[in-house]
Amino acid sequence: MEEASKISRYLYTVIVLFLIWLLLTASLDPQELGFGLILSLIVAAFTYEIFSTGGLANLHPKRVAYAIAYVPYFLWAMIMANLDVAYRVLHPKRPIRPGIVRCKTVLNSDVGKLALANSITLTPGTITLDVDGDNYFIHWIWVPDEAMTEKEEEHVKAASEGITVPFEKFLKVIFG
């Protein structure tokens, strides 16, 4: 059973590395494909143990579908956040109300939490400052009234609904 898990992890690593090779080279030339495959096989032999714990199970169709759907969703969120920040910068009164808020996540895996932190930081107007267990400390350019409450539980709920919850719908399925 242990050997099958190693093979599964190795094959998953080869597939992911080869897909990255395809994206970076943007070429379907047989020589480049062959070299990319050989390089992926070699690199995977040294890195599969730290690259994946789930192996080929990570390629479950539902996870792949959610990952594909997450890309346009994230790009749309990034475009809307860019427009929001541009509005705030160009507005004569500079309507900003910055603050540091605490959000809670429902994600369990470290990779999922990392993806959430990166998604938040890559979206203009928010920066992930710290991740402590299930808590995210985020600098937000516009803290709404609901998140400025003195009651800690209401503050966390309002901030989480505005920042983390939209991304978590996808990331929970993708990363478990």
Short mmCIF file of C-alpha atoms in Angstrom, two decimals, residues 16 18 98 136:
data_model
loop_
_atom_site.label_atom_id
_atom_site.label_comp_id
_atom_site.label_asym_id
_atom_site.label_seq_id
_atom_site.Cartn_x
_atom_site.Cartn_y
_atom_site.Cartn_z
CA VAL A 16 1.91 18.96 -12.40
CA PHE A 18 4.86 18.84 -16.97
CA PRO A 98 -8.30 51.49 6.51
CA TYR A 136 -6.07 35.80 9.38
#
